[in-house]
Structure formats: C-alpha cells, structure tokens
C-alpha cells in the first residue's frame, strides 16, 4: 500500500511513462479547486495506445490496492478519464488534447515537478 497521495501520483506517472505516454503533465488543482488534488494529463498518438495507458494505470494501482472510482471514455478511446478521487487521470488522443487544452483551462493550477514531489 502506498502511504501518501504523492506516492500514488508517482506510481501513476511511472505507469503512464511505461506505456510511452506523451507530454505528461501533473497539475496541483487542489490549490484552486476542491474537485481533486491532482490532475495528471497525458496523450498518445493512437486509440490503441490511449487504451494501453489506461489499462496499465488501472493494473498498477490495483496492485497496491487502489481501484478506480469512475471511468469514462473507454469505448471511444479518444479521451479516457480515470477518477481515483483525489487524483484524476486524463488520457487523450493527441488531437483531443490539443482541442480541449485542459492545461489552459486549469492555467492557475501549478505544475508539479515529479522529481521533486514529496
């Protein structure tokens, strides 16, 4: 079991990175919203890769006893949202990420340097 939300964020980051997720962004939305503490956003160049990333995140978190609370977009595989309560993971096809531009929408949320996450 992971002891802190920061350890979970790192686990998610590594699971995304293992499946070659592109431009991984970790936003600390908890500083500006009560919706979640962190948004983790990534993209992929194919629908198959979007699915692979989502499956890997779910598998890796399940290994440490965490189950997804909500899941959206799995059928279309253009934008999959995995809701873990304090952490929301957005896995986009490249075109959808550019269109929805969550980083701009949540521009007031500070970016987290994963290497310095405590």
Tab-separated table of C-alpha atoms in Angstrom:
chain	number	residue	atom	x	y	z
A	1	UNK	CA	0.000	0.000	0.000
A	2	UNK	CA	1.233	3.466	-0.818
A	3	UNK	CA	1.430	5.837	2.123
A	4	UNK	CA	0.759	9.216	0.538
A	5	UNK	CA	-1.039	10.808	-2.366
A	6	UNK	CA	2.337	11.901	-3.714
A	7	UNK	CA	3.455	8.259	-3.898
A	8	UNK	CA	0.293	7.444	-5.832
A	9	UNK	CA	0.947	10.332	-8.234
A	10	UNK	CA	4.460	8.986	-8.842
A	11	UNK	CA	3.063	5.472	-9.407
A	12	UNK	CA	0.586	6.835	-11.974
A	13	UNK	CA	3.324	8.851	-13.680
A	14	UNK	CA	5.512	5.755	-13.962
A	15	UNK	CA	2.617	3.641	-15.302
A	16	UNK	CA	1.949	6.256	-17.992
A	17	UNK	CA	5.631	6.567	-18.822
A	18	UNK	CA	5.958	2.760	-19.112
A	19	UNK	CA	3.437	2.846	-21.986
A	20	UNK	CA	5.101	5.838	-23.660
A	21	UNK	CA	2.522	8.458	-22.711
A	22	UNK	CA	3.480	11.793	-24.261
A	23	UNK	CA	3.869	15.185	-22.560
A	24	UNK	CA	2.870	14.015	-19.088
A	25	UNK	CA	1.661	16.976	-17.037
A	26	UNK	CA	0.887	16.861	-13.326
A	27	UNK	CA	-1.215	19.781	-12.089
A	28	UNK	CA	-1.875	20.530	-8.442
A	29	UNK	CA	-5.530	21.512	-8.858
A	30	UNK	CA	-6.117	21.109	-5.131
A	31	UNK	CA	-4.614	24.569	-4.700
A	32	UNK	CA	-7.540	26.090	-6.647
A	33	UNK	CA	-10.389	23.544	-6.555
A	34	UNK	CA	-11.993	21.016	-4.255
A	35	UNK	CA	-12.683	18.645	-7.187
A	36	UNK	CA	-9.398	16.763	-6.759
A	37	UNK	CA	-5.859	17.313	-5.543
A	38	UNK	CA	-4.110	16.367	-8.774
A	39	UNK	CA	-4.851	16.153	-12.472
A	40	UNK	CA	-2.458	14.007	-14.445
A	41	UNK	CA	-2.716	14.637	-18.175
A	42	UNK	CA	-1.059	12.732	-20.985
A	43	UNK	CA	-1.602	11.971	-24.633
A	44	UNK	CA	-0.937	9.271	-27.184
A	45	UNK	CA	-0.834	9.061	-30.956
A	46	UNK	CA	-3.352	6.209	-31.345
A	47	UNK	CA	-6.547	4.964	-29.752
A	48	UNK	CA	-4.849	1.655	-29.008
A	49	UNK	CA	-2.107	3.439	-27.073
A	50	UNK	CA	-4.688	5.525	-25.155
A	51	UNK	CA	-6.304	2.246	-24.056
A	52	UNK	CA	-2.953	0.647	-23.203
A	53	UNK	CA	-2.010	3.564	-20.955
A	54	UNK	CA	-5.387	3.465	-19.181
A	55	UNK	CA	-5.168	-0.293	-18.635
A	56	UNK	CA	-1.620	-0.020	-17.289
A	57	UNK	CA	-2.559	2.717	-14.824
A	58	UNK	CA	-5.505	0.661	-13.569
A	59	UNK	CA	-3.394	-2.507	-13.312
A	60	UNK	CA	-0.540	-0.821	-11.448
A	61	UNK	CA	-2.840	0.911	-8.954
A	62	UNK	CA	-4.848	-2.266	-8.420
A	63	UNK	CA	-1.587	-3.981	-7.378
A	64	UNK	CA	-1.343	-1.541	-4.463
A	65	UNK	CA	-4.989	-1.878	-3.513
A	66	UNK	CA	-6.478	1.127	-5.333
A	67	UNK	CA	-9.500	0.703	-7.559
A	68	UNK	CA	-10.828	3.269	-9.993
A	69	UNK	CA	-13.929	5.063	-8.666
A	70	UNK	CA	-15.126	6.171	-12.079
A	71	UNK	CA	-14.146	5.681	-15.681
A	72	UNK	CA	-15.305	7.498	-18.807
A	73	UNK	CA	-14.444	7.294	-22.487
A	74	UNK	CA	-13.156	3.738	-22.692
A	75	UNK	CA	-15.367	2.823	-25.662
A	76	UNK	CA	-14.263	5.665	-27.945
A	77	UNK	CA	-10.666	5.759	-26.632
A	78	UNK	CA	-10.132	9.376	-27.655
A	79	UNK	CA	-10.201	10.721	-24.085
A	80	UNK	CA	-10.243	8.356	-21.153
A	81	UNK	CA	-10.818	9.763	-17.681
A	82	UNK	CA	-9.857	7.657	-14.672
A	83	UNK	CA	-11.182	9.028	-11.383
A	84	UNK	CA	-9.360	7.955	-8.236
A	85	UNK	CA	-10.952	10.594	-6.011
A	86	UNK	CA	-8.021	12.825	-5.131
A	87	UNK	CA	-6.350	12.080	-8.471
A	88	UNK	CA	-7.995	12.399	-11.876
A	89	UNK	CA	-6.115	10.995	-14.850
A	90	UNK	CA	-6.857	12.313	-18.342
A	91	UNK	CA	-5.504	10.219	-21.220
A	92	UNK	CA	-6.058	11.922	-24.549
A	93	UNK	CA	-5.547	11.127	-28.184
A	94	UNK	CA	-3.221	13.927	-29.384
A	95	UNK	CA	-5.964	15.705	-31.347
A	96	UNK	CA	-8.386	15.776	-28.398
A	97	UNK	CA	-5.718	17.042	-26.033
A	98	UNK	CA	-4.976	19.940	-28.344
A	99	UNK	CA	-8.691	20.697	-28.773
A	100	UNK	CA	-9.707	20.560	-25.085
A	101	UNK	CA	-6.427	22.020	-23.783
A	102	UNK	CA	-7.009	21.286	-20.096
A	103	UNK	CA	-3.709	22.912	-19.223
A	104	UNK	CA	-5.148	26.231	-20.443
A	105	UNK	CA	-8.471	25.661	-18.676
A	106	UNK	CA	-6.618	24.952	-15.415
A	107	UNK	CA	-3.859	27.507	-16.046
A	108	UNK	CA	-3.948	28.741	-12.437
A	109	UNK	CA	-3.022	25.285	-11.134
A	110	UNK	CA	0.709	24.937	-10.521
A	111	UNK	CA	2.626	22.284	-12.430
A	112	UNK	CA	4.298	19.635	-10.293
A	113	UNK	CA	7.870	18.567	-10.939
A	114	UNK	CA	7.577	14.816	-10.485
A	115	UNK	CA	11.249	14.547	-9.494
A	116	UNK	CA	10.716	16.941	-6.578
A	117	UNK	CA	7.362	15.625	-5.409
A	118	UNK	CA	7.482	14.945	-1.669
